[in-house]
Short mmCIF file of C-alpha atoms in Angstrom, two decimals:
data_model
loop_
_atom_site.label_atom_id
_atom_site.label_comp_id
_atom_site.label_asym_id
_atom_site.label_seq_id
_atom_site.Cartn_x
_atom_site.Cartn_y
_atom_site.Cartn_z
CA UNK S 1 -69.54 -64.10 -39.19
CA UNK S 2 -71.41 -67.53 -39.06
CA UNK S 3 -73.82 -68.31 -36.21
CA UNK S 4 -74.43 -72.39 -35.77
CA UNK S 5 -77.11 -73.28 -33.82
CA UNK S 6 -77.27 -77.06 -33.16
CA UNK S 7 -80.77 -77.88 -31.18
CA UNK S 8 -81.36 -81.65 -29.91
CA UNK S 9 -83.75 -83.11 -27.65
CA UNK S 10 -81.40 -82.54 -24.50
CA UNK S 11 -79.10 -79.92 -25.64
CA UNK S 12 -78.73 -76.90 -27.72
CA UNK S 13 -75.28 -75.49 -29.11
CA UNK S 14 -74.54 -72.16 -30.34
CA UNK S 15 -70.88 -72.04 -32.23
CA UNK S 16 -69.23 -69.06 -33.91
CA UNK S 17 -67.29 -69.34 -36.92
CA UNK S 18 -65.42 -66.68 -38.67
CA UNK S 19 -64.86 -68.30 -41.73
CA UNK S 20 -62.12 -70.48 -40.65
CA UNK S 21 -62.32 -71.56 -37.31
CA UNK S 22 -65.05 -71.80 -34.87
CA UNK S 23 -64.43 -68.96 -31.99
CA UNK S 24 -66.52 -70.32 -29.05
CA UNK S 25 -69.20 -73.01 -28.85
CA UNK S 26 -71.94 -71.78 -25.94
CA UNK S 27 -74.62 -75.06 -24.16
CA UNK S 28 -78.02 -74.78 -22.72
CA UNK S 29 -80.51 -77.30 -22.03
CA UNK S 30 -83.10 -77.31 -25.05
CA UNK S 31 -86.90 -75.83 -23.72
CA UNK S 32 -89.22 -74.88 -26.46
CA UNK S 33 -90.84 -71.79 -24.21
CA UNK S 34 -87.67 -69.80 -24.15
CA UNK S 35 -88.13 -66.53 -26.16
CA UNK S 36 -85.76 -65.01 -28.43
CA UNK S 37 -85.05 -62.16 -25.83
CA UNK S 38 -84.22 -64.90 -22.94
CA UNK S 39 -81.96 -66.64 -25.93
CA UNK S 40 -79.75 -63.13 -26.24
CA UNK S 41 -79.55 -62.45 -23.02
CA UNK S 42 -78.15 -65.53 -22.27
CA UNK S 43 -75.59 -65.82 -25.60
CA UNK S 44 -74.85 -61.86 -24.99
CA UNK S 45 -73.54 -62.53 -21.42
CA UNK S 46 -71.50 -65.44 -22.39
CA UNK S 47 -69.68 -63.87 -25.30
CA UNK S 48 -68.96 -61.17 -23.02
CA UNK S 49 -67.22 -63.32 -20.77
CA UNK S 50 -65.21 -64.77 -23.27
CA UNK S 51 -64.03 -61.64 -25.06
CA UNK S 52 -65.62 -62.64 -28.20
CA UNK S 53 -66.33 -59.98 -30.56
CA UNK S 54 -68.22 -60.82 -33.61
CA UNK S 55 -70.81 -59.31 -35.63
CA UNK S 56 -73.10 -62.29 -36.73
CA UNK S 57 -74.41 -61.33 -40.34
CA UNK S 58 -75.53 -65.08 -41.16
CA UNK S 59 -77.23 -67.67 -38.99
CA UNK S 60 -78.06 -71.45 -39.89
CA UNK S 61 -80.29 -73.85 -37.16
CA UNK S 62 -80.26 -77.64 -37.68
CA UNK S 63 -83.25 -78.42 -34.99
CA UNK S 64 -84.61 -82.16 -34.22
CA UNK S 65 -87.02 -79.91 -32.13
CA UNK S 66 -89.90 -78.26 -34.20
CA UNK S 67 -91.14 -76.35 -31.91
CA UNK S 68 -87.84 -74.18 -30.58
CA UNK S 69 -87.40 -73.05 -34.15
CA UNK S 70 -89.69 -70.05 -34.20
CA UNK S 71 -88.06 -68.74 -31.10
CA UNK S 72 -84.75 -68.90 -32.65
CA UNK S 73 -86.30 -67.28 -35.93
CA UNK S 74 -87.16 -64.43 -33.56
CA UNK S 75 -83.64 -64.55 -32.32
CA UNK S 76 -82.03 -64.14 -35.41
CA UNK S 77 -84.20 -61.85 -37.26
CA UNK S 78 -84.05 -59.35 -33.79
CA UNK S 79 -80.67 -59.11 -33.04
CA UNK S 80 -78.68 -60.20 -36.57
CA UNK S 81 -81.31 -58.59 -38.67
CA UNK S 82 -80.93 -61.80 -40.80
CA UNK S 83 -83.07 -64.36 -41.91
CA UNK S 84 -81.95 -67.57 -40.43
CA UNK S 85 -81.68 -70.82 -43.01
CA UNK S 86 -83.21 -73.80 -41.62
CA UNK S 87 -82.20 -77.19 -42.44
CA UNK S 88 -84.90 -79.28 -43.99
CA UNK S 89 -86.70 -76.30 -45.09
CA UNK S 90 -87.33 -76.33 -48.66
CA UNK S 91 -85.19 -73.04 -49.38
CA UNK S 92 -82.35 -74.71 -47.38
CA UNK S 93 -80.71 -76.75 -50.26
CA UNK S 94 -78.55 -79.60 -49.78
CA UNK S 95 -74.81 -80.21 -51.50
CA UNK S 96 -76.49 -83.78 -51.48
CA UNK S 97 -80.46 -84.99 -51.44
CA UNK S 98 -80.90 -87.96 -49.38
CA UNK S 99 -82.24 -91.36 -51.44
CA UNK S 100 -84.68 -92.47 -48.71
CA UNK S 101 -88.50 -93.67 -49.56
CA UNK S 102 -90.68 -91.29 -51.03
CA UNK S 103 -92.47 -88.76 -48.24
CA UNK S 104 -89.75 -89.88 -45.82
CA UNK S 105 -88.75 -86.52 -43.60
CA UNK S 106 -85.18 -87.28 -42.39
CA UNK S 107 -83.84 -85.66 -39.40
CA UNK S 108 -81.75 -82.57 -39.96
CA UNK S 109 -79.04 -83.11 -37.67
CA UNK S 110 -78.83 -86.59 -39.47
CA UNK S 111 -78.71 -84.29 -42.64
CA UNK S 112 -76.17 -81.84 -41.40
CA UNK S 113 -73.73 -84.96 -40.29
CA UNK S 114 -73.62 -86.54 -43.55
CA UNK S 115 -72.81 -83.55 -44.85
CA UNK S 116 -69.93 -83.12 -42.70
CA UNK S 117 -68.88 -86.73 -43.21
CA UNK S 118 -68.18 -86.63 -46.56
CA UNK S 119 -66.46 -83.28 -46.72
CA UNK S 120 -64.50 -84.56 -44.61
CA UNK S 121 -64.00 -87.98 -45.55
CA UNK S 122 -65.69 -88.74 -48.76
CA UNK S 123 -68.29 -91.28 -49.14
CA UNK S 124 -68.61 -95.00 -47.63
CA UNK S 125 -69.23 -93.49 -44.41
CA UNK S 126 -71.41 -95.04 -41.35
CA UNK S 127 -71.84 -91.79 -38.74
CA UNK S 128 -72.02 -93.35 -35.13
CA UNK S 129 -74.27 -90.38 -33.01
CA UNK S 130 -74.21 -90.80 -29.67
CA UNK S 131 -77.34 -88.26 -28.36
CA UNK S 132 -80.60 -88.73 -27.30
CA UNK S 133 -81.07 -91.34 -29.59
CA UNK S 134 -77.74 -93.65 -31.01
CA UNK S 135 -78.12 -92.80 -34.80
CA UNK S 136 -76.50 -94.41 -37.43
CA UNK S 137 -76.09 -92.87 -40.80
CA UNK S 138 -75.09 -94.21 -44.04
CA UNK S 139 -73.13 -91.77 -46.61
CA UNK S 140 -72.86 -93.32 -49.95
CA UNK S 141 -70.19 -92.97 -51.93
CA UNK S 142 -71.63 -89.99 -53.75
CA UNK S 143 -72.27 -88.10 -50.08
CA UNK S 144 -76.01 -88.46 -50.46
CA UNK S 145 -77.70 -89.82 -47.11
CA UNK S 146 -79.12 -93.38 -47.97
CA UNK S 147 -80.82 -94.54 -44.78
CA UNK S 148 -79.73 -95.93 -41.03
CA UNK S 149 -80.52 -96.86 -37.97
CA UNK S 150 -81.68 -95.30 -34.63
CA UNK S 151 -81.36 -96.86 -31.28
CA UNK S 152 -81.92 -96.11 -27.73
CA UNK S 153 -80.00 -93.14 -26.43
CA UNK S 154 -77.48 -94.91 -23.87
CA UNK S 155 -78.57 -92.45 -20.75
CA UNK S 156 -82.47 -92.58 -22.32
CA UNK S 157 -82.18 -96.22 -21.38
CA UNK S 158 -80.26 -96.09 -18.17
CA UNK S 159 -83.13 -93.78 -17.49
CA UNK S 160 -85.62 -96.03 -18.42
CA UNK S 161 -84.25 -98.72 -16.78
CA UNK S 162 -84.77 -96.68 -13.10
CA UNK S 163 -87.77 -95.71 -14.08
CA UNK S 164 -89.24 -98.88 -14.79
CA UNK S 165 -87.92 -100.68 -11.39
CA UNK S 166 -88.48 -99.63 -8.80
CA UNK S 167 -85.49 -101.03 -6.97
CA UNK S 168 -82.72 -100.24 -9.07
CA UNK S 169 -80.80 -97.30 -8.71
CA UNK S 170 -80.23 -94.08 -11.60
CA UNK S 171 -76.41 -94.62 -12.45
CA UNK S 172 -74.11 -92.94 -14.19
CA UNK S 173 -72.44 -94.67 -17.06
CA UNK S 174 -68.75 -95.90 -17.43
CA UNK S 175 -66.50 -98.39 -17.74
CA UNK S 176 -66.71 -101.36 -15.84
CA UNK S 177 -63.63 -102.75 -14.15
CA UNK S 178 -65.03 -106.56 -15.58
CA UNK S 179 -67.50 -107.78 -17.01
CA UNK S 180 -69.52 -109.09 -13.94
CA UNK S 181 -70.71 -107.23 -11.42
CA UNK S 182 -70.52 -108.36 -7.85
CA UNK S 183 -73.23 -105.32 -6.76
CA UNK S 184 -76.29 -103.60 -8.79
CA UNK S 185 -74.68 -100.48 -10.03
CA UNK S 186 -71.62 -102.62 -11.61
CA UNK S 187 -74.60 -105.21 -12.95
CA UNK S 188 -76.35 -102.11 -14.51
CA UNK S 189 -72.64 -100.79 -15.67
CA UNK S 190 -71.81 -103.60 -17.60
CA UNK S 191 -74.99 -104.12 -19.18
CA UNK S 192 -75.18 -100.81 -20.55
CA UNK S 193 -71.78 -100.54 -21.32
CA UNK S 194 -70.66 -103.75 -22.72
CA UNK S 195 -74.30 -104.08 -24.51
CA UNK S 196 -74.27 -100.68 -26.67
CA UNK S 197 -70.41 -102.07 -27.27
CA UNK S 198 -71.97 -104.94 -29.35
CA UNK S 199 -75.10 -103.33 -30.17
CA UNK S 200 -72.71 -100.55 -32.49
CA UNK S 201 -70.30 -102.97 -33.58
CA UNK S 202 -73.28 -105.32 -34.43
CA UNK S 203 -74.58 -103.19 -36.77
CA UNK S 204 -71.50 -101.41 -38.30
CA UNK S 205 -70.89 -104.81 -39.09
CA UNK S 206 -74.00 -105.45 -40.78
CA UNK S 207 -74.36 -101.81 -42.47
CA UNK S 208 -71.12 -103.45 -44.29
CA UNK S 209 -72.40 -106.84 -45.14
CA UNK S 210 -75.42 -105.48 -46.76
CA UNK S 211 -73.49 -102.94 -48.77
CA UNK S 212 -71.31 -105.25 -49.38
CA UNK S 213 -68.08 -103.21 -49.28
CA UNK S 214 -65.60 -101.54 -46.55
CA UNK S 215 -67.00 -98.50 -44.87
CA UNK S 216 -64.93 -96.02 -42.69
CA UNK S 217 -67.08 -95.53 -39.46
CA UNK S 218 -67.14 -92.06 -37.98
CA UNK S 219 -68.29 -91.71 -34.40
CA UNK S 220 -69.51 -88.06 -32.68
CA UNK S 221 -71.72 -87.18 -29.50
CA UNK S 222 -70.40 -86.83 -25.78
CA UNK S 223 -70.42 -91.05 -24.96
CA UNK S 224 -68.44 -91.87 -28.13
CA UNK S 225 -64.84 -91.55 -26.06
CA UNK S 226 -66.25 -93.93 -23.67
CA UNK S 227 -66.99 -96.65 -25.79
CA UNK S 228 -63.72 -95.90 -27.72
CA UNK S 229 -62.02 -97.43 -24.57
CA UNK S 230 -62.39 -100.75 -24.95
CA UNK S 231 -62.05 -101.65 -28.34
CA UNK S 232 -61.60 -100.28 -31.33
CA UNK S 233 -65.11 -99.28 -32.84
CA UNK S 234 -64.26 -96.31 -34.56
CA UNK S 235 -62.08 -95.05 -37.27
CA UNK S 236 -62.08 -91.29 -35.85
CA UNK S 237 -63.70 -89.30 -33.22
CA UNK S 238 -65.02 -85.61 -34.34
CA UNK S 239 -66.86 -83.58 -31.34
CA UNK S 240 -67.54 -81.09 -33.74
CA UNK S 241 -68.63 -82.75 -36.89
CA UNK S 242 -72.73 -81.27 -36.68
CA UNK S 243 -71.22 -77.77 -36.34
CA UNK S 244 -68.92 -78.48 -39.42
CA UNK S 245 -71.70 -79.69 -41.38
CA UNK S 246 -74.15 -76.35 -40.70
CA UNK S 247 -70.95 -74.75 -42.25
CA UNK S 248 -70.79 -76.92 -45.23
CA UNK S 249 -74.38 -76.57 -45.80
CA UNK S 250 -74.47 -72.57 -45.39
CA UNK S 251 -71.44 -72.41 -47.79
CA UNK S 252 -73.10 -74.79 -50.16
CA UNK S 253 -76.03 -72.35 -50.23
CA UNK S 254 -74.00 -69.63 -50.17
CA UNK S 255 -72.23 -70.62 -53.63
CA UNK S 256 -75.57 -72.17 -55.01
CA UNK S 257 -77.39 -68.05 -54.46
CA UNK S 258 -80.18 -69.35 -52.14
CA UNK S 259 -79.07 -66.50 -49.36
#
């Protein structure tokens, strides 16, 4: 069996897939000084509890965070005796290679989407990530990764915005019952909310203008729901469209004799 490991800035996501399904999908918080044996324990008790039984004989990591990948090297290599692949490693090879400008290092997990996109879709794709950052990625019709856009993360700026005065309040964020608020956490609210409302449909809209064709727009990422709401800013929803693409990329590999 398959062993995805998805690591962002906030979050890190192990799923299991058996070849045609995905089992489980585990969560912990991202930290660079966990150790491969505190990674184990931790997946090892929670498999437990589910009932899962799977012997892992693969593993693929996208990770936006450099430094958590030797740890989860040591993870693999310990307790899968396997040799992980790593997306955006050079023996990691892609079903397509992104057209960005020369020495350009594009992210993996931006990789790994596109990937999923098209196998899912086909090309003429704009990926909508709601994570840390708000990433937009554009899938030409070929599949190959052409560029984007990356925004503020919408809780990175709520963050910010506490941080940075002193009087207003952390919030959390979610749809306003109107537009203007009649107390500070409602003001906050709505500015958040309704502002990364035009800020993606802004520049969907533009991504189209300036490729001058229709594009379907894929959204993924924990806020995406939210936003889905109030109007209609995406074609389709997928919650797991990174994990899918780890999958497409392993097989790809897989069929290519790279592992």
């Amino acid at each position: 069996m398959l062993l995805c490991i998805d690591c962002g800035n906030t979050n890190t996501v192990f799923s299991i897939w058996d070849g045609e399904k995905f089992l489980c999908t585990l969560r912990t918080s991202t930290h660079h000084a966990r150790t491969a044996d505190a990674y184990f324990t931790w997946y090892s008790t929670l498999v437990k509890h589910y009932g899962i039984e799977a012997e892992i004989t693969d593993v693929i990591i996208s990770s936006t965070v450099p430094r958590v990948v030797w740890n989860l090297r040591v993870f693999a290599d310990r307790f899968f005796n396997c040799r992980p692949l790593v997306v955006g490693k050079p023996e990691c090879a892609l079903p397509h290679e992104p057209r960005v400008d020369e020495g350009t290092q594009v992210g993996p997990d931006r990789l790994v989407n596109t990937a999923a996109a098209f196998d899912r879709h086909g090309g003429d794709i704009i990926v909508v990530d709601f994570g840390t950052a708000t990433t937009f990625d554009v899938v030409a019709k070929d599949g190959a990764y052409i560029g984007g856009v990356i925004a503020p993360g919408v809780n990175l700026s709520l963050e910010a915005l506490h941080m940075a005065a002193a009087a207003l309040p952390h919030v959390d964020i979610s749809k306003p019952q109107k537009v203007i608020g009649t107390n500070t956490v409602e003001c906050i609210q709505s500015g958040v909310f309704w502002g990364y409302i035009g800020l993606v449909r802004e520049i969907c809209t533009r991504i189209k203008e300036e490729r001058a064709r229709e594009m379907k727009i894929i959204a993924t990422g924990g806020l995406a729901p939210l936003f889905q709401q109030s109007v209609e800013l995406f074609d389709e929803f997928e919650d797991d469209l990174t994990m899918h693409g780890l999958t497409v990329i392993h097989r790809y590999n897989k069929e290519q004799g790279t592992i």
